Coordinates of C-alpha atoms in Angstrom, one line a residue:
Chain A
M26 CA 6.6 17.1 -7.9
A27 CA 4.9 13.6 -7.8
P28 CA 6.9 10.7 -9.2
I29 CA 6.6 10.1 -12.9
L30 CA 5.1 6.7 -13.8
T31 CA 7.0 5.6 -16.9
N32 CA 5.6 2.9 -19.2
S33 CA 8.1 0.4 -17.9
A34 CA 7.0 1.1 -14.3
E35 CA 3.5 0.0 -15.1
A36 CA 2.9 -3.7 -15.3
I37 CA 2.6 -5.2 -18.7
V38 CA -0.4 -7.4 -18.3
S39 CA -0.3 -11.0 -19.4
G40 CA -1.5 -11.3 -23.0
Q41 CA -0.7 -7.7 -23.7
R42 CA 2.8 -8.6 -24.8
D43 CA 1.2 -10.3 -27.8
D44 CA -0.9 -7.2 -28.5
L45 CA 2.3 -5.1 -28.5
E46 CA 4.0 -7.4 -30.9
N47 CA 1.2 -7.5 -33.5
G48 CA 0.5 -3.8 -33.1
I49 CA -3.0 -4.1 -31.6
V50 CA -4.0 -1.1 -29.5
R51 CA -3.3 -1.9 -25.8
V52 CA -5.0 -1.0 -22.6
K53 CA -3.1 -0.7 -19.3
N54 CA -5.8 -2.3 -17.1
P55 CA -5.5 -5.9 -15.9
H56 CA -9.2 -5.9 -14.9
L57 CA -10.6 -5.4 -18.3
A58 CA -9.9 -8.9 -19.7
S59 CA -12.1 -10.5 -17.0
M60 CA -15.2 -8.3 -17.7
T61 CA -17.9 -10.2 -19.5
E62 CA -19.2 -7.0 -21.0
D63 CA -17.8 -3.5 -21.5
F64 CA -20.3 -0.8 -22.1
L65 CA -18.7 2.5 -23.2
Y66 CA -21.3 4.7 -21.6
H67 CA -20.4 8.1 -23.1
F68 CA -20.3 6.6 -26.6
D69 CA -23.4 4.5 -26.2
L70 CA -21.5 1.5 -27.6
G71 CA -20.8 -1.8 -26.0
T72 CA -19.1 -5.1 -26.5
K73 CA -22.3 -7.1 -26.2
T74 CA -24.6 -4.7 -28.2
H75 CA -22.2 -3.9 -31.0
N76 CA -19.7 -5.8 -33.2
L77 CA -16.9 -3.4 -32.6
Q78 CA -14.4 -5.3 -34.6
A79 CA -16.7 -5.2 -37.7
M80 CA -17.5 -1.5 -37.1
F81 CA -14.0 -0.2 -36.3
G82 CA -11.4 -2.9 -37.1
D83 CA -10.0 -1.1 -40.2
V84 CA -9.4 2.2 -38.4
K85 CA -5.8 3.5 -38.8
F86 CA -6.2 7.2 -38.0
V87 CA -8.2 8.8 -35.2
C88 CA -8.6 12.6 -35.4
V89 CA -10.1 14.3 -32.4
G90 CA -11.1 17.9 -31.7
G91 CA -13.2 19.9 -29.3
S92 CA -16.1 20.9 -31.5
A93 CA -18.7 18.4 -32.8
N94 CA -19.5 20.5 -35.9
R95 CA -15.8 20.8 -36.7
M96 CA -15.2 17.0 -36.4
K97 CA -18.2 16.3 -38.6
A98 CA -16.9 18.8 -41.2
F99 CA -13.5 17.1 -41.0
A100 CA -15.1 13.6 -41.6
Q101 CA -16.8 15.0 -44.7
F102 CA -13.6 16.7 -45.8
I103 CA -11.4 13.6 -45.5
H104 CA -14.1 11.4 -47.1
M105 CA -13.8 13.7 -50.2
E106 CA -10.0 14.0 -50.0
L107 CA -9.6 10.2 -49.9
G108 CA -12.0 9.8 -52.8
L109 CA -14.2 7.3 -50.9
N110 CA -17.4 5.9 -52.3
G111 CA -20.8 7.4 -51.5
S112 CA -21.8 11.0 -50.6
D113 CA -20.0 12.7 -47.7
S114 CA -23.4 14.0 -46.6
N115 CA -24.4 10.5 -45.6
I116 CA -21.8 10.3 -42.9
M117 CA -23.8 9.6 -39.7
D118 CA -23.0 10.2 -36.0
I119 CA -22.0 6.7 -34.6
C120 CA -22.7 8.0 -31.1
A121 CA -26.2 9.3 -32.0
G122 CA -27.6 7.5 -28.9
T123 CA -25.9 10.1 -26.6
D124 CA -25.1 13.8 -26.9
R125 CA -21.8 13.5 -24.9
Y126 CA -19.6 13.0 -27.9
N127 CA -20.0 12.8 -31.7
M128 CA -18.2 10.2 -33.8
Y129 CA -17.9 9.9 -37.6
K130 CA -16.1 7.3 -39.8
A131 CA -14.7 7.9 -43.2
G132 CA -12.8 4.8 -44.4
P133 CA -9.8 4.2 -42.1
V134 CA -10.3 7.6 -40.4
L135 CA -12.3 8.1 -37.3
S136 CA -13.3 11.7 -36.3
I137 CA -14.5 12.3 -32.8
S138 CA -15.4 15.4 -30.7
H139 CA -14.0 15.6 -27.2
G140 CA -15.6 18.8 -25.7
M141 CA -13.5 21.3 -23.8
G142 CA -10.9 20.6 -21.1
V143 CA -8.9 17.8 -19.7
P144 CA -11.7 15.9 -17.9
S145 CA -13.9 15.8 -21.1
M146 CA -10.9 14.7 -23.2
S147 CA -10.0 12.1 -20.6
I148 CA -13.4 10.4 -20.5
M149 CA -13.4 10.3 -24.3
L150 CA -9.9 8.8 -24.5
H151 CA -10.6 6.1 -21.9
E152 CA -13.5 4.9 -24.0
L153 CA -11.7 5.4 -27.3
I154 CA -8.7 3.4 -26.3
K155 CA -10.9 0.6 -25.0
L156 CA -12.9 0.7 -28.3
L157 CA -9.8 0.4 -30.4
H158 CA -8.5 -2.4 -28.2
H159 CA -11.9 -4.3 -28.4
A160 CA -12.0 -3.8 -32.1
K161 CA -8.4 -5.2 -32.4
C162 CA -7.2 -2.1 -34.4
C163 CA -3.5 -2.2 -35.4
D164 CA -0.9 0.5 -35.8
V165 CA -3.2 3.4 -35.1
T166 CA -2.1 7.1 -35.2
I167 CA -4.1 9.6 -33.2
I168 CA -4.0 13.3 -33.8
R169 CA -5.8 16.2 -32.0
L170 CA -6.8 19.0 -34.3
G171 CA -7.6 22.1 -32.3
T172 CA -7.8 25.8 -31.8
S173 CA -5.6 27.7 -29.4
G174 CA -4.3 31.0 -28.3
G175 CA -0.8 31.8 -29.7
I176 CA 2.1 33.5 -27.8
G177 CA 4.2 35.7 -30.0
L178 CA 2.7 34.2 -33.2
E179 CA 0.8 35.6 -36.1
P180 CA -2.9 34.6 -35.9
G181 CA -3.5 31.7 -38.2
T182 CA -0.1 30.0 -37.4
V183 CA -0.4 26.2 -37.0
V184 CA 1.5 24.9 -34.0
I185 CA 2.5 21.2 -33.9
T186 CA 3.2 20.4 -30.3
G187 CA 6.8 19.5 -29.5
T188 CA 6.2 19.1 -25.8
A189 CA 2.9 19.3 -24.0
V190 CA 3.4 21.2 -20.7
D191 CA 1.3 22.2 -17.7
S192 CA 0.7 25.6 -16.2
F193 CA 4.1 25.5 -14.6
F194 CA 5.7 24.7 -18.0
Q195 CA 6.5 21.1 -16.9
P196 CA 6.2 18.2 -19.3
Q197 CA 3.9 16.2 -17.1
F198 CA 0.3 15.4 -16.4
E199 CA -0.7 15.3 -12.8
Q200 CA -3.8 13.4 -11.7
V201 CA -5.4 12.4 -8.4
V202 CA -6.0 8.6 -8.2
L203 CA -7.5 7.2 -5.0
G204 CA -6.5 10.4 -3.1
K205 CA -2.8 10.4 -4.3
I206 CA -1.3 12.7 -6.9
I207 CA 0.4 10.7 -9.7
S208 CA 2.3 12.2 -12.6
R209 CA 2.6 10.9 -16.1
S210 CA 5.0 11.8 -18.9
T211 CA 3.5 13.9 -21.8
E212 CA 6.0 12.7 -24.4
L213 CA 4.7 12.8 -28.0
D214 CA 6.1 11.1 -31.1
K215 CA 8.9 13.3 -32.5
D216 CA 9.0 11.6 -36.0
L217 CA 5.2 12.1 -36.3
A218 CA 5.6 15.8 -35.4
Q219 CA 8.3 16.3 -38.0
A220 CA 6.3 14.5 -40.7
L221 CA 3.3 16.8 -39.9
L222 CA 5.6 19.9 -40.0
N223 CA 6.8 18.8 -43.4
C224 CA 3.2 18.6 -44.6
G225 CA 2.5 22.1 -43.3
N226 CA 5.5 23.5 -45.1
E227 CA 4.2 22.1 -48.4
I228 CA 0.9 23.9 -48.1
A229 CA 0.6 27.5 -49.3
D230 CA -0.6 30.1 -46.7
C231 CA -0.3 27.6 -43.9
P232 CA 2.5 28.9 -41.6
T233 CA 3.5 25.9 -39.4
I234 CA 5.9 25.5 -36.6
I235 CA 6.8 23.0 -33.9
G236 CA 6.6 24.5 -30.4
N237 CA 5.6 23.7 -26.8
T238 CA 1.9 23.8 -26.0
M239 CA 0.6 24.7 -22.6
C240 CA -2.5 23.1 -21.2
T241 CA -4.6 24.9 -18.7
N242 CA -7.8 24.1 -16.8
D243 CA -9.4 27.5 -17.3
F244 CA -9.8 29.7 -20.3
Y245 CA -9.9 33.0 -18.4
E246 CA -7.8 33.4 -15.2
G247 CA -6.0 30.1 -16.0
Q248 CA -4.6 31.6 -19.3
G249 CA -4.0 35.0 -17.8
R250 CA -7.0 36.7 -19.5
L251 CA -8.2 40.0 -18.1
D252 CA -11.7 39.6 -19.5
G253 CA -13.3 36.9 -17.3
A254 CA -16.0 37.2 -14.6
L255 CA -13.1 36.9 -12.1
C256 CA -9.7 38.6 -12.4
S257 CA -7.4 39.6 -9.6
F258 CA -4.2 40.5 -11.6
S259 CA -2.9 43.4 -13.6
N260 CA -2.1 43.6 -17.3
E261 CA 1.6 43.8 -16.3
E262 CA 1.4 40.6 -14.3
K263 CA -0.4 38.9 -17.2
L264 CA 2.3 39.9 -19.7
E265 CA 5.0 38.8 -17.3
Y266 CA 3.5 35.3 -17.1
L267 CA 3.0 35.1 -20.9
K268 CA 6.6 36.2 -21.4
K269 CA 7.8 33.5 -19.0
A270 CA 5.8 31.0 -21.0
Y271 CA 7.4 32.2 -24.2
K272 CA 10.8 31.9 -22.7
A273 CA 10.0 28.3 -21.7
G274 CA 9.3 27.5 -25.4
V275 CA 5.5 27.8 -25.2
R276 CA 4.0 29.0 -28.4
N277 CA 0.3 28.2 -27.8
I278 CA -2.2 27.6 -25.1
E279 CA -5.1 25.2 -25.1
M280 CA -6.9 22.9 -22.6
E281 CA -6.4 19.2 -23.5
C282 CA -2.9 18.4 -24.7
T283 CA -1.3 17.1 -21.5
V284 CA -3.9 14.4 -20.7
F285 CA -4.0 13.5 -24.4
A286 CA -0.2 13.1 -24.6
A287 CA 0.0 11.3 -21.3
M288 CA -2.8 8.7 -22.0
C289 CA -1.6 8.0 -25.5
H290 CA 2.0 7.6 -24.3
S291 CA 0.9 5.2 -21.5
C292 CA -0.9 3.0 -24.1
D293 CA 1.9 3.3 -26.8
L294 CA -0.3 5.1 -29.2
K295 CA 1.5 7.4 -31.7
A296 CA 0.1 10.8 -31.0
A297 CA 0.3 14.4 -32.2
V298 CA -1.3 17.7 -31.5
V299 CA -2.0 20.2 -34.3
C300 CA -3.6 23.4 -33.3
V301 CA -4.1 26.7 -35.1
A302 CA -3.5 29.9 -33.0
L303 CA -6.6 32.1 -33.3
L304 CA -4.9 35.2 -31.8
N305 CA -1.6 36.5 -30.4
R306 CA -2.1 36.7 -26.7
F307 CA 0.6 39.5 -26.5
D308 CA -1.9 41.6 -28.4
G309 CA -5.1 40.9 -26.4
D310 CA -7.5 38.4 -24.9
Q311 CA -10.7 38.6 -26.9
I312 CA -11.3 36.7 -30.1
T313 CA -12.6 39.4 -32.4
T314 CA -11.4 38.1 -35.8
P315 CA -14.2 37.9 -38.3
H316 CA -16.1 34.6 -38.5
E317 CA -15.0 33.8 -42.1
V318 CA -11.3 34.3 -41.2
L319 CA -11.6 32.1 -38.1
L320 CA -13.2 29.4 -40.3
E321 CA -10.3 29.6 -42.7
Y322 CA -7.8 29.3 -39.8
Q323 CA -9.7 26.2 -38.5
M324 CA -9.3 24.6 -41.9
R325 CA -5.5 24.7 -41.8
P326 CA -5.0 21.8 -39.3
Q327 CA -7.6 19.8 -41.3
K328 CA -5.7 20.4 -44.6
L329 CA -2.4 19.6 -43.0
V330 CA -3.6 16.4 -41.4
S331 CA -5.4 15.4 -44.6
M332 CA -2.2 15.7 -46.5
F333 CA -0.4 13.6 -43.9
I334 CA -3.0 10.8 -44.0
K335 CA -3.0 10.8 -47.9
K336 CA 0.8 10.4 -47.8
Q337 CA 0.6 7.6 -45.3
L338 CA -2.0 5.8 -47.4
G339 CA 0.1 6.2 -50.5
L340 CA -2.4 8.6 -52.2
L341 CA 0.2 11.4 -52.3
K342 CA 4.0 11.1 -52.6
Y343 CA 6.4 12.1 -49.9
N344 CA 8.8 14.9 -51.2
Chain B
M23 CA -3.0 23.8 1.2
A24 CA -3.0 27.1 -0.6
P25 CA -4.5 30.1 1.1
I26 CA -8.3 30.5 0.8
L27 CA -9.3 33.7 -0.9
T28 CA -12.5 34.8 0.8
N29 CA -14.9 37.2 -0.7
S30 CA -13.7 40.0 1.6
A31 CA -10.1 39.4 0.6
E32 CA -10.9 40.2 -3.0
A33 CA -11.3 43.9 -3.7
I34 CA -14.8 45.2 -4.2
V35 CA -14.5 47.3 -7.3
S36 CA -15.8 50.8 -7.5
G37 CA -19.4 50.8 -8.7
Q38 CA -20.0 47.2 -7.6
R39 CA -21.1 48.2 -4.2
D40 CA -24.2 49.7 -5.9
D41 CA -24.7 46.4 -7.8
L42 CA -24.6 44.5 -4.5
E43 CA -27.2 46.8 -2.9
N44 CA -29.7 46.5 -5.7
G45 CA -29.1 42.8 -6.2
I46 CA -27.6 43.0 -9.7
V47 CA -25.3 40.1 -10.5
R48 CA -21.7 41.2 -9.9
V49 CA -18.4 40.3 -11.5
K50 CA -15.1 40.4 -9.6
N51 CA -13.0 41.9 -12.3
P52 CA -12.0 45.6 -12.3
H53 CA -10.9 45.5 -16.0
L54 CA -14.4 44.7 -17.3
A55 CA -15.9 48.1 -16.8
S56 CA -13.3 49.7 -19.1
M57 CA -13.9 47.4 -22.0
T58 CA -15.8 49.0 -24.9
E59 CA -17.1 45.6 -26.0
D60 CA -17.3 42.2 -24.4
F61 CA -17.7 39.3 -26.8
L62 CA -18.8 36.1 -25.0
Y63 CA -17.0 33.8 -27.5
H64 CA -18.3 30.4 -26.4
F65 CA -21.9 31.7 -26.4
D66 CA -21.5 33.7 -29.6
L67 CA -23.2 36.6 -27.9
G68 CA -21.8 40.1 -27.3
T69 CA -22.5 43.5 -25.8
K70 CA -22.2 45.3 -29.2
T71 CA -24.0 42.7 -31.3
H72 CA -26.9 41.8 -28.9
N73 CA -29.1 43.7 -26.5
L74 CA -28.4 41.5 -23.6
Q75 CA -30.6 43.4 -21.2
A76 CA -33.6 43.1 -23.5
M77 CA -32.9 39.4 -24.1
F78 CA -32.0 38.3 -20.5
G79 CA -33.0 41.1 -18.1
D80 CA -36.0 39.2 -16.6
V81 CA -34.0 36.0 -15.8
K82 CA -34.4 34.9 -12.1
F83 CA -33.4 31.3 -12.3
V84 CA -30.5 29.7 -14.2
C85 CA -30.4 25.9 -14.5
V86 CA -27.3 24.3 -15.8
G87 CA -26.5 20.7 -16.6
G88 CA -23.9 18.7 -18.6
S89 CA -26.0 17.4 -21.5
A90 CA -27.4 19.7 -24.2
N91 CA -30.4 17.3 -24.9
R92 CA -31.3 17.2 -21.2
M93 CA -31.2 21.0 -20.8
K94 CA -33.4 21.5 -23.9
A95 CA -35.8 19.0 -22.4
F96 CA -35.7 20.9 -19.1
A97 CA -36.5 24.2 -20.8
Q98 CA -39.5 22.5 -22.5
F99 CA -40.6 21.0 -19.3
I100 CA -40.4 24.2 -17.2
H101 CA -42.2 26.1 -20.0
M102 CA -45.1 23.7 -19.7
E103 CA -44.9 23.6 -15.9
L104 CA -45.0 27.5 -15.6
G105 CA -48.0 27.6 -18.1
L106 CA -46.1 30.0 -20.4
N107 CA -47.7 31.1 -23.7
G108 CA -46.7 29.5 -27.0
S109 CA -45.6 26.0 -27.7
D110 CA -42.7 24.5 -25.9
S111 CA -41.5 23.1 -29.2
N112 CA -40.7 26.6 -30.4
I113 CA -37.9 27.1 -27.8
M114 CA -34.8 27.8 -29.8
D115 CA -31.1 27.5 -28.9
I116 CA -29.9 31.0 -28.2
C117 CA -26.3 29.9 -28.7
A118 CA -27.1 28.4 -32.2
G119 CA -24.1 30.3 -33.6
T120 CA -21.7 27.9 -31.8
D121 CA -21.7 24.3 -30.8
R122 CA -19.8 24.8 -27.5
Y123 CA -22.9 25.3 -25.3
N124 CA -26.7 25.2 -25.8
M125 CA -28.9 27.8 -24.1
Y126 CA -32.7 28.0 -23.9
K127 CA -35.0 30.5 -22.2
A128 CA -38.5 29.8 -20.8
G129 CA -39.9 33.0 -19.1
P130 CA -37.6 33.8 -16.1
V131 CA -35.7 30.5 -16.4
L132 CA -32.5 30.1 -18.4
S133 CA -31.4 26.5 -19.2
I134 CA -27.8 26.0 -20.3
S135 CA -25.6 23.0 -21.0
H136 CA -22.0 23.1 -19.6
G137 CA -20.4 19.9 -21.0
M138 CA -18.4 17.6 -18.8
G139 CA -15.7 18.5 -16.3
V140 CA -14.4 21.6 -14.4
P141 CA -12.8 23.4 -17.3
S142 CA -15.9 23.2 -19.5
M143 CA -18.1 24.4 -16.6
S144 CA -15.6 27.2 -15.8
I145 CA -15.7 28.7 -19.3
M146 CA -19.5 28.6 -19.3
L147 CA -19.7 30.2 -15.8
H148 CA -17.3 33.0 -16.7
E149 CA -19.4 33.9 -19.7
L150 CA -22.8 33.3 -17.9
I151 CA -21.9 35.6 -15.0
K152 CA -20.7 38.3 -17.3
L153 CA -23.9 37.9 -19.4
L154 CA -26.1 38.2 -16.2
H155 CA -24.1 41.3 -15.2
H156 CA -24.3 43.0 -18.6
A157 CA -28.1 42.2 -18.7
K158 CA -28.5 43.8 -15.2
C159 CA -30.2 40.7 -13.9
C160 CA -31.3 40.9 -10.2
D161 CA -31.6 38.3 -7.4
V162 CA -30.7 35.3 -9.5
T163 CA -30.6 31.7 -8.2
I164 CA -28.5 29.2 -10.1
I165 CA -28.9 25.5 -9.8
R166 CA -26.9 22.7 -11.4
L167 CA -29.1 19.6 -12.3
G168 CA -26.8 16.7 -12.9
T169 CA -26.1 13.0 -12.9
S170 CA -23.6 11.3 -10.6
G171 CA -22.4 8.1 -9.0
G172 CA -23.8 7.4 -5.6
I173 CA -21.9 6.1 -2.6
G174 CA -23.9 3.8 -0.3
L175 CA -27.2 5.1 -1.9
E176 CA -30.0 3.4 -3.8
P177 CA -29.8 4.2 -7.5
G178 CA -32.2 7.0 -8.3
T179 CA -31.6 8.9 -5.0
V180 CA -31.4 12.7 -5.5
V181 CA -28.5 14.3 -3.7
I182 CA -28.6 18.0 -2.9
T183 CA -25.0 19.1 -2.2
G184 CA -24.3 20.2 1.4
T185 CA -20.6 20.7 0.8
A186 CA -18.8 20.4 -2.5
V187 CA -15.4 18.7 -1.8
D188 CA -12.4 17.9 -3.9
S189 CA -10.7 14.4 -4.4
F190 CA -9.1 14.9 -0.9
F191 CA -12.6 15.5 0.6
Q192 CA -11.7 19.2 1.2
P193 CA -14.2 22.0 0.7
Q194 CA -12.1 24.0 -1.7
F195 CA -11.4 24.6 -5.3
E196 CA -7.8 24.9 -6.3
Q197 CA -6.8 26.6 -9.5
V198 CA -3.6 27.7 -11.1
V199 CA -3.5 31.5 -11.9
L200 CA -0.3 32.9 -13.4
G201 CA 1.6 29.9 -12.2
K202 CA 0.4 30.1 -8.6
I203 CA -2.1 27.8 -7.0
I204 CA -5.0 29.7 -5.4
S205 CA -7.8 28.1 -3.4
R206 CA -11.4 29.2 -3.2
S207 CA -14.1 28.3 -0.8
T208 CA -16.8 26.0 -2.2
E209 CA -19.6 27.2 0.2
L210 CA -23.1 26.8 -1.1
D211 CA -26.3 28.4 0.2
K212 CA -27.6 26.3 3.1
D213 CA -31.2 27.8 3.1
L214 CA -31.5 27.0 -0.7
A215 CA -30.3 23.4 -0.1
Q216 CA -32.9 23.0 2.7
A217 CA -35.7 24.5 0.5
L218 CA -34.8 22.1 -2.3
L219 CA -34.8 19.1 0.1
N220 CA -38.3 20.1 1.3
C221 CA -39.4 20.0 -2.3
G222 CA -37.9 16.6 -2.8
N223 CA -39.7 15.3 0.2
E224 CA -43.0 16.4 -1.2
I225 CA -42.6 14.4 -4.4
A226 CA -43.6 10.8 -4.5
D227 CA -40.9 8.3 -5.6
C228 CA -38.1 10.9 -5.3
P229 CA -35.9 9.9 -2.4
T230 CA -33.8 13.0 -1.6
I231 CA -31.0 13.7 0.8
I232 CA -28.5 16.4 1.6
G233 CA -24.9 15.1 1.4
N234 CA -21.4 16.0 0.4
T235 CA -20.5 15.8 -3.3
M236 CA -17.0 15.0 -4.5
C237 CA -15.8 16.6 -7.7
T238 CA -13.1 14.7 -9.7
N239 CA -11.2 15.5 -12.9
D240 CA -11.5 12.0 -14.3
F241 CA -14.4 9.6 -14.6
Y242 CA -12.4 6.4 -14.5
E243 CA -9.1 6.3 -12.4
G244 CA -10.1 9.6 -10.7
Q245 CA -13.3 8.1 -9.4
G246 CA -11.7 4.8 -8.5
R247 CA -13.2 2.9 -11.4
L248 CA -11.7 -0.5 -12.4
D249 CA -13.0 -0.3 -16.0
G250 CA -11.0 2.4 -17.7
A251 CA -8.3 2.1 -20.3
L252 CA -5.8 2.7 -17.5
C253 CA -6.1 1.2 -14.0
S254 CA -3.2 0.4 -11.6
F255 CA -5.1 -0.4 -8.4
S256 CA -7.1 -3.3 -7.0
N257 CA -10.7 -3.7 -6.1
E258 CA -9.8 -3.6 -2.4
E259 CA -7.9 -0.3 -2.8
K260 CA -10.9 1.1 -4.7
L261 CA -13.4 0.1 -2.0
E262 CA -11.1 1.5 0.7
Y263 CA -11.1 4.9 -1.0
L264 CA -14.9 4.9 -1.5
K265 CA -15.3 4.0 2.2
K266 CA -13.1 6.8 3.2
A267 CA -15.1 9.2 1.1
Y268 CA -18.4 7.9 2.6
K269 CA -16.9 8.4 6.1
A270 CA -16.1 12.0 5.1
G271 CA -19.8 12.5 4.3
V272 CA -19.5 12.1 0.5
R273 CA -22.7 10.6 -0.9
N274 CA -22.1 11.2 -4.6
I275 CA -19.3 11.9 -7.1
E276 CA -19.5 14.1 -10.2
M277 CA -17.2 16.4 -12.1
E278 CA -18.2 20.0 -11.8
C279 CA -19.5 21.0 -8.4
T280 CA -16.4 22.5 -6.8
V281 CA -15.7 25.1 -9.5
F282 CA -19.5 25.8 -9.7
A283 CA -19.7 26.4 -6.0
A284 CA -16.5 28.5 -5.9
M285 CA -17.3 30.8 -8.8
C286 CA -20.9 31.4 -7.7
H287 CA -19.7 32.0 -4.1
S288 CA -17.1 34.5 -5.3
C289 CA -19.8 36.5 -7.2
D290 CA -22.4 36.2 -4.4
L291 CA -24.8 34.1 -6.5
K292 CA -27.2 31.9 -4.6
A293 CA -26.2 28.4 -5.8
A294 CA -27.2 24.7 -5.4
V295 CA -26.3 21.4 -6.9
V296 CA -29.0 18.7 -7.4
C297 CA -27.8 15.4 -8.8
V298 CA -29.4 12.1 -9.2
A299 CA -27.2 9.0 -8.4
L300 CA -27.3 6.6 -11.4
L301 CA -25.7 3.7 -9.5
N302 CA -24.2 2.7 -6.1
R303 CA -20.5 2.6 -6.6
F304 CA -20.1 0.1 -3.7
D305 CA -21.9 -2.3 -6.2
G306 CA -19.9 -1.6 -9.3
D307 CA -18.6 0.8 -11.9
Q308 CA -20.5 0.3 -15.1
I309 CA -23.8 2.1 -15.8
T310 CA -26.0 -0.8 -17.0
T311 CA -29.4 0.3 -15.8
P312 CA -31.9 0.2 -18.7
H313 CA -32.3 3.4 -20.7
E314 CA -35.9 4.0 -19.7
V315 CA -35.0 3.7 -16.0
L316 CA -32.1 6.1 -16.4
L317 CA -34.4 8.6 -18.2
E318 CA -36.9 8.4 -15.2
Y319 CA -34.0 9.0 -12.8
Q320 CA -32.8 12.0 -14.8
M321 CA -36.3 13.5 -14.5
R322 CA -36.2 13.6 -10.7
P323 CA -33.9 16.7 -10.3
Q324 CA -36.0 18.4 -13.0
K325 CA -39.2 17.8 -11.2
L326 CA -37.7 18.9 -7.9
V327 CA -36.3 22.1 -9.3
S328 CA -39.4 22.8 -11.2
M329 CA -41.4 22.5 -7.9
F330 CA -39.0 24.9 -6.2
I331 CA -39.2 27.5 -9.0
K332 CA -43.0 27.3 -9.0
K333 CA -43.1 27.9 -5.2
Q334 CA -40.7 30.9 -5.6
L335 CA -42.9 32.4 -8.3
G336 CA -46.0 31.9 -6.1
L337 CA -47.5 29.3 -8.5
L338 CA -47.4 26.7 -5.8
K339 CA -47.8 27.2 -2.0
Y340 CA -45.1 26.4 0.5
N341 CA -46.3 23.7 2.9

């Protein structure tokens, strides 16, 4: 196992100590301060072409998810839930100049798509964290709202990630930097997870638990599915692996949580992962649940996170 | 290094020997034949809901690329280039039921987006290879048309991948399957690469080379960029890594080629990777070239692949 780079092991760059004290989102890159321009290529936004502080300075919550349609729907939903002025149908894609990601803003909430898999999430997060830093955003909470495969759960169960683990059930994110493997901690904010669980428990028909979430780099072989174009293992071997995962506390599998947890942790961003399980992998591999039922499942993380945001903003009381 | 699974080391499943002989696209999964239905979730297409053979049986060329807009533009371009009937503006997204991928068909050419990074490419390829197999497609050639960062190249140079290598410059794709690391060969078709190079050489203002392509799992730290949200190395360390890559024959860096090469090789699909270099990484990290110039660069792989397809179909003569 590669050494774990803890926050304290990474240099706190001059000037960033101030950022930490006043809650401004930090970057962990000493080179950034000396750049005369920073163009966020995959957002089609830049420090010279856009007034990022005016556009994003009031952001307090960033919600991210794989699907562009889902994140647009979430922006419209939270716009309505927060009782913001104007029609939710007027919410425009801020990244319309590129088709890599979609970004929507509803008051203090930013809603962004990140595509599928660790690399796609990682590009988005690099540019998002820089954007929040350039915009001098303070005290930001970031939540991934996703879909996942459940292990030993009723389909439709919402899993709030306790610990994000890799395919070996380890709480780490390994990455190659300049030809060397480095490993980062995937620690998530425990208080935030508990606050989200409490919200889930208040919503009718929204079974919610805290459990470990496994992140894989492949949906088929990588998650022990028997129905990909390639498969070289038996049903028994698959079930043995899923049982081992269950025993290690894994309750759902998706494809982004480790890099999300690691990068947010490195930059001291409060982060959580809230995914609904679309199926129970002990029962099969294919997602055959009717479309309307899947849509209702996908609304559950949105409702839960909306309740959390409303409570944080004082629009709803804590029980 | 994990053991390399060669094609011969993977079992040829009963019935697939016939597929091999008559050129039908093969899967390497003994479980698939016994499934009564196969629903390709991320395409929103299925064997029970769609007549895949009627829809796709005539496909001979599959072109894939990261961006949905670019792959739509390519479908319209190749429609026009092949002189197909009907207006190119009528080409519809076959995967309109989902926003995970976009798919367009122009005669024998399928054009599909795969998003960014290995996991997103891998999901798409699993479902694409199954689709081609279910549709009984024969003698299919698959080409990735992409963008990349160049090493020691003039921006705008088109690189046809000789060998797809990982971040350690090795010609392999490593993947975790049931908690074990397996490694697959990333061999690509040499004759196809040469035929594509010949096309590039016939096109004016389209500098084209064959070189090694490095695949990384991150765009910033993973490619030695100094401008991400996280960076813990110096400009000198970065340049040292890029020089090592150059010395190993690497001429460009992108984020999908190893899994693309490995999966196509495993399923005996003729495959090639054709990427334009948007910048020379020895000169910097940010992509600041004007939008119009970038658009012209991105057309170069499209023109090159279009010429190749027209020659293969007998619409253009080989020199």
